[in-house]
Amino acid sequence: PGASRSRRFRNAGLAAPSTLGCAAPPRRDPIGLETTAYEPNAEAMTSSALRHPSSDWLAALAARLGPGGAVDPADGARYFDEPRGRFQGRAAIIARPTNTADVQAVVQACAEARGGLVPYGGGTGLVGGQTFPTGETAPVLLSLERLKAIRSVSAEENALVAEAGATLASVQQAADDAKRLFPLSLASEG
């Protein structure tokens, strides 16, 4: 099975290592597919150098993230609409990790496969950063919304530790519960 999977990955229409400035031998990426490590160079570091992920690679990523960890773009319209309706985005897959190890695996797999990656936090931003321009290779949208825990609150130290998908409203509520004020207030508090 391993040889078959790596063969499919190599035959998925990805650029040869020499066109990307690669010199390292193939190795296994965090989701179990064989990739080629690379040394980035200035010519290769443009959006046109990004590769569209193969269906096998996307399936392996979804399997790595487990149930609910990946959403098909056809079922994820809310991820692509900027709240004011000014921008429309797209993605090859929506990755929804629940822990930092899965975030690391997604980021590393995208880097090694030369795939685009767009972060998506709590989903309340109003700057269009979660959208990806049309006409470009569709990226992996890395939704951090399931990483929303408030890990700790220390009233004595005036410190709060929140995960990347925590909304501003939940951070403010946690501070209020500790009889503290988190003073940031924006229109997109969640």
Coordinates of N, CA and C in Angstrom, one line a residue:
P1 N 0.8 -1.2 0.0 CA 0.0 0.0 0.0 C 0.8 1.3 0.0
G2 N 2.0 1.3 0.8 CA 2.8 2.5 0.8 C 3.4 2.9 -0.5
A3 N 3.9 1.9 -1.3 CA 4.5 2.2 -2.6 C 3.4 2.7 -3.5
S4 N 2.2 2.1 -3.5 CA 1.1 2.5 -4.4 C 0.7 3.9 -4.1
R5 N 0.6 4.3 -2.8 CA 0.2 5.6 -2.4 C 1.3 6.6 -2.8
S6 N 2.6 6.3 -2.6 CA 3.6 7.3 -3.0 C 3.7 7.4 -4.5
R7 N 3.4 6.3 -5.3 CA 3.4 6.4 -6.7 C 2.3 7.3 -7.2
R8 N 1.1 7.2 -6.6 CA 0.0 8.1 -7.0 C 0.4 9.5 -6.7
F9 N 1.1 9.8 -5.6 CA 1.4 11.1 -5.3 C 2.4 11.7 -6.3
R10 N 3.4 10.9 -6.7 CA 4.4 11.3 -7.6 C 3.8 11.5 -9.0
N11 N 2.7 10.8 -9.3 CA 2.1 10.9 -10.6 C 0.9 11.8 -10.6
A12 N 0.8 12.6 -9.6 CA -0.3 13.6 -9.5 C -0.1 14.9 -10.2
G13 N 0.9 14.9 -11.1 CA 1.1 16.1 -11.8 C 1.9 17.2 -11.1
L14 N 2.7 16.8 -10.1 CA 3.4 17.8 -9.3 C 4.8 18.0 -10.0
A15 N 5.3 19.2 -9.9 CA 6.5 19.6 -10.6 C 7.7 18.8 -10.1
A16 N 8.6 18.5 -11.0 CA 9.8 17.8 -10.6 C 10.6 18.6 -9.6
P17 N 11.4 17.9 -8.7 CA 12.1 18.6 -7.7 C 13.1 19.7 -8.3
S18 N 13.7 19.4 -9.5 CA 14.7 20.3 -10.0 C 14.1 21.6 -10.4
T19 N 12.7 21.6 -10.7 CA 12.1 22.9 -11.1 C 11.8 23.8 -9.8
L20 N 11.9 23.2 -8.6 CA 11.7 23.9 -7.4 C 12.9 24.2 -6.6
G21 N 14.0 23.9 -7.2 CA 15.3 24.1 -6.4 C 15.5 23.1 -5.4
C22 N 15.0 21.8 -5.6 CA 15.1 20.8 -4.6 C 16.4 20.0 -4.7
A23 N 16.9 19.5 -3.7 CA 18.1 18.7 -3.7 C 18.0 17.5 -2.8
A24 N 17.1 17.5 -1.9 CA 17.0 16.4 -0.9 C 16.2 15.2 -1.5
P25 N 16.5 14.0 -0.9 CA 15.8 12.8 -1.4 C 14.4 12.8 -0.8
P26 N 13.5 12.0 -1.4 CA 12.1 11.9 -0.9 C 12.1 11.4 0.5
R27 N 11.0 11.8 1.2 CA 10.8 11.4 2.6 C 9.3 11.4 2.9
R28 N 8.9 10.8 4.0 CA 7.5 10.8 4.4 C 7.1 12.0 5.1
D29 N 5.9 12.6 4.7 CA 5.5 13.8 5.3 C 4.6 13.4 6.5
P30 N 4.1 14.4 7.3 CA 3.3 14.0 8.5 C 2.0 13.2 8.3
I31 N 1.5 13.3 7.0 CA 0.2 12.5 6.8 C 0.5 11.2 6.1
G32 N 1.8 10.9 5.9 CA 2.2 9.6 5.4 C 2.4 9.5 3.9
L33 N 2.5 10.6 3.2 CA 2.7 10.6 1.8 C 4.2 10.9 1.5
E34 N 4.8 10.3 0.5 CA 6.1 10.6 0.2 C 6.2 11.9 -0.5
T35 N 7.1 12.8 0.0 CA 7.3 14.1 -0.7 C 8.8 14.3 -0.9
T36 N 9.1 15.4 -1.5 CA 10.5 15.8 -1.7 C 10.7 17.0 -0.9
A37 N 11.7 17.0 0.0 CA 12.1 18.1 0.8 C 12.7 19.1 -0.1
Y38 N 12.7 20.4 0.2 CA 13.2 21.4 -0.7 C 13.9 22.5 0.0
E39 N 14.8 23.1 -0.7 CA 15.4 24.3 -0.2 C 14.8 25.5 -1.0
P40 N 14.1 26.3 -0.3 CA 13.4 27.4 -1.1 C 14.4 28.3 -1.7
N41 N 14.0 28.8 -2.9 CA 14.8 29.9 -3.5 C 13.9 31.0 -4.0
A42 N 14.4 32.2 -4.3 CA 13.6 33.3 -4.5 C 12.7 33.1 -5.7
E43 N 13.1 32.5 -6.8 CA 12.3 32.3 -7.9 C 11.1 31.4 -7.6
A44 N 11.3 30.4 -6.7 CA 10.2 29.4 -6.4 C 9.2 29.9 -5.4
M45 N 9.5 31.0 -4.7 CA 8.6 31.4 -3.6 C 7.6 32.4 -4.1
T46 N 6.8 32.1 -5.1 CA 5.7 32.9 -5.6 C 4.4 32.1 -5.6
S47 N 3.3 32.7 -5.6 CA 2.0 32.0 -5.6 C 1.9 31.1 -6.9
S48 N 2.6 31.4 -8.0 CA 2.5 30.6 -9.1 C 3.3 29.3 -9.0
A49 N 4.2 29.2 -8.0 CA 4.9 28.0 -7.7 C 4.2 27.0 -6.8
L50 N 3.0 27.5 -6.3 CA 2.2 26.6 -5.5 C 1.6 25.5 -6.3
R51 N 1.4 24.3 -5.8 CA 0.8 23.2 -6.5 C -0.6 22.9 -5.9
H52 N -1.5 22.6 -6.8 CA -2.8 22.2 -6.4 C -2.7 20.7 -5.8
P53 N -3.3 20.5 -4.6 CA -3.2 19.2 -4.0 C -4.0 18.1 -4.8
S54 N -3.4 16.9 -4.9 CA -4.1 15.8 -5.6 C -5.2 15.3 -4.7
S55 N -6.1 14.6 -5.3 CA -7.2 14.0 -4.5 C -6.7 13.0 -3.5
D56 N -5.7 12.3 -3.8 CA -5.1 11.3 -2.9 C -4.5 12.0 -1.7
W57 N -3.8 13.1 -1.9 CA -3.2 13.9 -0.8 C -4.3 14.5 0.0
L58 N -5.4 15.0 -0.6 CA -6.5 15.6 0.2 C -7.2 14.5 1.1
A59 N -7.3 13.3 0.5 CA -7.9 12.2 1.2 C -7.1 11.8 2.4
A60 N -5.7 11.7 2.2 CA -4.8 11.4 3.3 C -4.9 12.5 4.4
L61 N -5.0 13.7 4.0 CA -5.1 14.8 5.0 C -6.4 14.6 5.8
A62 N -7.5 14.4 5.1 CA -8.7 14.2 5.8 C -8.7 13.1 6.8
A63 N -8.1 11.9 6.4 CA -7.9 10.8 7.2 C -7.1 11.1 8.4
R64 N -6.0 11.9 8.3 CA -5.1 12.2 9.4 C -5.9 13.1 10.4
L65 N -6.8 13.9 10.0 CA -7.6 14.8 10.9 C -8.7 14.1 11.5
G66 N -9.2 13.0 11.0 CA -10.3 12.2 11.6 C -11.6 12.8 11.4
P67 N -12.7 12.2 12.0 CA -14.0 12.7 11.8 C -14.2 14.2 12.1
G68 N -14.9 14.9 11.2 CA -15.1 16.3 11.4 C -13.9 17.2 11.2
G69 N -12.7 16.5 10.9 CA -11.5 17.3 10.8 C -11.3 17.9 9.4
A70 N -12.1 17.5 8.5 CA -11.9 18.1 7.1 C -13.3 18.3 6.5
V71 N -13.5 19.4 5.8 CA -14.7 19.8 5.2 C -14.5 20.0 3.7
D72 N -15.4 19.4 2.9 CA -15.3 19.6 1.5 C -15.7 21.0 1.2
P73 N -15.0 21.7 0.3 CA -15.3 23.1 0.0 C -16.8 23.3 -0.4
A74 N -17.4 22.3 -1.1 CA -18.8 22.4 -1.5 C -19.7 22.5 -0.3
D75 N -19.3 22.0 0.9 CA -20.1 22.1 2.1 C -19.7 23.2 3.0
G76 N -18.7 24.0 2.6 CA -18.2 25.0 3.5 C -18.3 26.5 3.0
A77 N -19.4 26.8 2.4 CA -19.5 28.2 1.8 C -19.3 29.3 2.9
R78 N -19.6 29.1 4.1 CA -19.4 30.1 5.1 C -18.0 30.5 5.3
Y79 N -17.1 29.6 5.0 CA -15.6 29.8 5.1 C -15.1 30.8 4.1
F80 N -15.8 30.9 3.0 CA -15.3 31.7 1.9 C -16.0 33.1 1.7
D81 N -17.0 33.4 2.5 CA -17.6 34.7 2.4 C -17.1 35.6 3.5
E82 N -16.5 36.7 3.1 CA -16.1 37.7 4.0 C -17.4 38.3 4.6
P83 N -17.5 38.5 5.9 CA -18.7 39.0 6.5 C -19.4 40.2 5.9
R84 N -18.7 41.1 5.3 CA -19.3 42.3 4.7 C -19.7 42.0 3.2
G85 N -19.4 40.8 2.7 CA -19.7 40.5 1.3 C -18.8 41.1 0.3
R86 N -17.6 41.6 0.7 CA -16.7 42.3 -0.2 C -15.8 41.3 -0.9
F87 N -15.5 40.1 -0.3 CA -14.5 39.2 -0.9 C -15.2 37.8 -0.9
Q88 N -14.8 37.0 -1.9 CA -15.2 35.6 -2.0 C -13.9 34.8 -2.1
G89 N -13.8 33.8 -1.3 CA -12.6 32.9 -1.3 C -12.9 31.5 -1.8
R90 N -11.9 30.7 -1.7 CA -12.1 29.3 -2.1 C -10.9 28.5 -1.5
A91 N -11.1 27.2 -1.6 CA -10.0 26.3 -1.0 C -10.2 24.9 -1.7
A92 N -9.1 24.1 -1.6 CA -9.2 22.7 -2.0 C -9.8 21.8 -1.0
I93 N -9.6 22.2 0.3 CA -10.2 21.5 1.4 C -10.1 22.4 2.6
I94 N -11.0 22.2 3.6 CA -11.0 23.0 4.8 C -10.5 22.0 5.9
A95 N -9.4 22.3 6.5 CA -8.8 21.5 7.6 C -9.2 22.1 8.9
R96 N -9.8 21.2 9.8 CA -10.3 21.7 11.1 C -9.7 20.9 12.2
P97 N -8.4 21.2 12.5 CA -7.8 20.4 13.6 C -8.3 20.8 14.9
T98 N -8.1 19.8 15.9 CA -8.6 20.1 17.3 C -7.4 20.2 18.2
N99 N -6.2 20.0 17.7 CA -5.1 20.1 18.6 C -3.8 20.6 17.9
T100 N -2.8 21.0 18.6 CA -1.7 21.7 18.0 C -0.9 20.7 17.1
A101 N -0.9 19.4 17.5 CA -0.2 18.4 16.7 C -0.8 18.3 15.3
D102 N -2.1 18.3 15.2 CA -2.7 18.3 13.9 C -2.5 19.6 13.1
V103 N -2.4 20.7 13.8 CA -2.1 22.0 13.1 C -0.7 21.9 12.5
Q104 N 0.3 21.4 13.3 CA 1.6 21.2 12.9 C 1.7 20.2 11.7
A105 N 0.9 19.2 11.7 CA 1.0 18.2 10.6 C 0.4 18.8 9.3
V106 N -0.6 19.6 9.4 CA -1.2 20.3 8.2 C -0.2 21.3 7.6
V107 N 0.4 22.1 8.5 CA 1.3 23.1 8.0 C 2.5 22.5 7.4
Q108 N 3.1 21.5 8.0 CA 4.3 20.8 7.5 C 3.9 20.1 6.2
A109 N 2.8 19.4 6.1 CA 2.4 18.7 4.9 C 2.2 19.7 3.7
C110 N 1.6 20.8 4.0 CA 1.5 21.8 2.9 C 2.8 22.4 2.5
A111 N 3.7 22.7 3.4 CA 5.0 23.2 3.1 C 5.8 22.2 2.2
E112 N 5.8 20.9 2.6 CA 6.5 19.9 1.9 C 5.9 19.6 0.5
A113 N 4.6 19.8 0.4 CA 4.0 19.5 -0.9 C 3.9 20.8 -1.7
R114 N 4.4 21.9 -1.2 CA 4.3 23.2 -1.9 C 2.9 23.6 -2.2
G115 N 2.0 23.3 -1.2 CA 0.6 23.7 -1.4 C 0.4 25.0 -0.6
G116 N -0.6 25.8 -1.0 CA -1.0 27.0 -0.3 C -1.7 26.7 1.0
L117 N -1.6 27.6 1.9 CA -2.3 27.5 3.2 C -2.8 28.8 3.6
V118 N -4.1 28.9 4.0 CA -4.7 30.2 4.4 C -5.2 29.9 5.8
P119 N -4.8 30.6 6.8 CA -5.3 30.4 8.2 C -6.7 31.1 8.3
Y120 N -7.5 30.5 9.2 CA -8.9 31.0 9.5 C -9.0 30.9 11.0
G121 N -9.1 32.0 11.7 CA -9.2 32.0 13.1 C -10.6 31.7 13.6
G122 N -11.2 32.6 14.4 CA -12.5 32.4 14.9 C -13.6 32.7 13.9
G123 N -13.3 33.2 12.8 CA -14.3 33.5 11.7 C -15.0 34.8 11.9
T124 N -14.4 35.7 12.6 CA -15.1 37.0 12.9 C -14.4 38.2 12.2
G125 N -13.3 38.0 11.6 CA -12.5 39.1 11.0 C -13.2 39.8 9.9
L126 N -12.9 41.0 9.7 CA -13.5 41.9 8.7 C -12.5 42.4 7.7
V127 N -11.4 41.7 7.5 CA -10.4 42.2 6.6 C -10.2 41.4 5.3
G128 N -10.9 40.3 5.2 CA -10.8 39.5 4.0 C -9.6 38.6 4.0
G129 N -8.9 38.4 5.1 CA -7.7 37.6 5.2 C -8.0 36.1 5.0
Q130 N -9.2 35.7 5.2 CA -9.6 34.3 5.1 C -9.9 33.9 3.7
T131 N -9.9 34.9 2.8 CA -10.2 34.6 1.4 C -8.9 34.5 0.6
F132 N -9.0 33.7 -0.5 CA -7.9 33.5 -1.4 C -8.3 33.9 -2.8
P133 N -7.5 34.7 -3.5 CA -7.9 35.2 -4.8 C -8.2 34.1 -5.8
T134 N -9.2 34.4 -6.6 CA -9.5 33.5 -7.7 C -8.4 33.5 -8.7
G135 N -8.3 32.5 -9.5 CA -7.3 32.4 -10.6 C -6.0 31.9 -10.0
E136 N -5.9 31.6 -8.8 CA -4.7 31.0 -8.2 C -5.0 29.6 -7.8
T137 N -4.0 28.8 -7.5 CA -4.1 27.4 -7.1 C -4.9 27.4 -5.8
A138 N -5.9 26.6 -5.6 CA -6.7 26.5 -4.4 C -5.9 26.0 -3.3
P139 N -5.9 26.7 -2.1 CA -5.1 26.3 -1.0 C -5.8 25.4 0.0
V140 N -5.2 25.0 1.0 CA -5.8 24.4 2.2 C -6.2 25.5 3.1
L141 N -7.5 25.6 3.5 CA -7.9 26.6 4.4 C -7.8 25.9 5.8
L142 N -6.9 26.5 6.7 CA -6.7 25.9 8.0 C -7.5 26.6 9.0
S143 N -8.7 26.1 9.3 CA -9.6 26.7 10.2 C -9.2 26.3 11.7
L144 N -9.0 27.3 12.4 CA -8.5 27.1 13.8 C -9.7 27.3 14.8
E145 N -10.9 27.3 14.3 CA -12.1 27.6 15.1 C -12.4 26.5 16.1
R146 N -11.9 25.3 15.9 CA -12.2 24.2 16.9 C -11.1 24.3 18.0
L147 N -10.1 25.1 17.9 CA -9.1 25.4 18.9 C -9.5 26.6 19.6
K148 N -10.6 26.6 20.4 CA -11.2 27.8 21.0 C -11.2 27.8 22.5
A149 N -10.5 26.9 23.1 CA -10.4 26.9 24.6 C -9.7 28.0 25.2
I150 N -10.2 28.5 26.3 CA -9.5 29.4 27.2 C -8.7 28.5 28.1
R151 N -7.4 28.4 27.9 CA -6.6 27.4 28.6 C -6.4 27.8 30.1
S152 N -6.2 29.0 30.3 CA -6.0 29.4 31.7 C -6.2 30.9 31.9
V153 N -6.7 31.3 33.1 CA -6.9 32.7 33.5 C -6.3 32.8 34.8
S154 N -5.4 33.8 35.0 CA -4.8 34.1 36.2 C -5.1 35.6 36.6
A155 N -6.0 35.7 37.5 CA -6.4 37.1 37.9 C -5.2 37.8 38.6
E156 N -4.4 37.0 39.4 CA -3.3 37.5 40.1 C -2.2 38.1 39.2
E157 N -2.0 37.5 38.1 CA -1.0 37.9 37.1 C -1.6 38.7 35.9
N158 N -2.9 38.9 36.0 CA -3.6 39.6 34.8 C -3.2 38.9 33.5
A159 N -3.3 37.6 33.5 CA -2.9 36.8 32.3 C -4.0 35.9 31.9
L160 N -4.1 35.7 30.6 CA -5.1 34.8 30.0 C -4.5 34.1 28.9
V161 N -4.6 32.8 28.8 CA -4.1 32.0 27.7 C -5.2 31.4 26.9
A162 N -5.4 31.8 25.6 CA -6.4 31.4 24.8 C -5.9 30.7 23.5
E163 N -6.6 29.7 23.0 CA -6.2 29.0 21.8 C -6.5 29.9 20.6
A164 N -5.9 29.6 19.5 CA -6.0 30.5 18.3 C -7.4 30.7 17.7
G165 N -8.3 29.8 17.9 CA -9.7 30.0 17.4 C -10.6 30.7 18.4
A166 N -10.2 31.1 19.5 CA -11.0 31.7 20.5 C -11.5 33.0 20.0
T167 N -12.8 33.3 20.1 CA -13.3 34.6 19.7 C -13.0 35.7 20.7
L168 N -13.0 36.9 20.3 CA -12.8 38.0 21.2 C -13.9 38.0 22.3
A169 N -15.1 37.7 21.9 CA -16.2 37.7 22.9 C -15.9 36.6 24.0
S170 N -15.4 35.5 23.7 CA -15.1 34.4 24.7 C -14.0 34.8 25.6
V171 N -13.0 35.5 25.0 CA -11.8 36.0 25.8 C -12.3 37.1 26.8
Q172 N -13.1 38.0 26.3 CA -13.7 39.0 27.1 C -14.5 38.4 28.3
Q173 N -15.3 37.4 28.0 CA -16.1 36.8 29.0 C -15.3 36.1 30.1
A174 N -14.2 35.4 29.6 CA -13.4 34.7 30.6 C -12.7 35.7 31.5
A175 N -12.3 36.8 30.9 CA -11.7 37.9 31.7 C -12.7 38.5 32.7
D176 N -13.9 38.7 32.3 CA -14.9 39.2 33.1 C -15.3 38.2 34.3
D177 N -15.3 36.9 34.0 CA -15.5 35.9 35.0 C -14.5 35.9 36.1
A178 N -13.3 36.4 35.7 CA -12.1 36.5 36.7 C -12.1 37.9 37.3
K179 N -13.1 38.7 37.0 CA -13.2 40.0 37.6 C -12.0 40.9 37.0
R180 N -11.8 40.7 35.7 CA -10.8 41.4 35.0 C -11.4 42.0 33.7
L181 N -10.7 42.9 33.1 CA -11.2 43.5 31.8 C -10.2 43.2 30.7
F182 N -10.7 42.6 29.6 CA -9.9 42.5 28.4 C -10.3 43.7 27.6
P183 N -9.4 44.7 27.4 CA -9.9 46.0 26.9 C -10.0 46.1 25.4
L184 N -9.7 45.1 24.7 CA -9.9 45.2 23.2 C -11.3 45.0 22.8
S185 N -11.9 45.9 22.0 CA -13.2 45.8 21.6 C -13.3 46.2 20.1
L186 N -13.8 45.3 19.3 CA -13.9 45.5 17.8 C -15.3 45.1 17.4
A187 N -15.7 45.5 16.2 CA -17.0 45.2 15.6 C -17.1 43.7 15.4
S188 N -16.0 43.0 15.3 CA -16.0 41.6 15.0 C -15.7 40.7 16.2
E189 N -16.3 40.9 17.3 CA -16.0 40.2 18.5 C -16.4 38.8 18.5
G190 N -17.4 38.4 17.7 CA -17.9 37.0 17.6 C -19.0 36.8 18.5

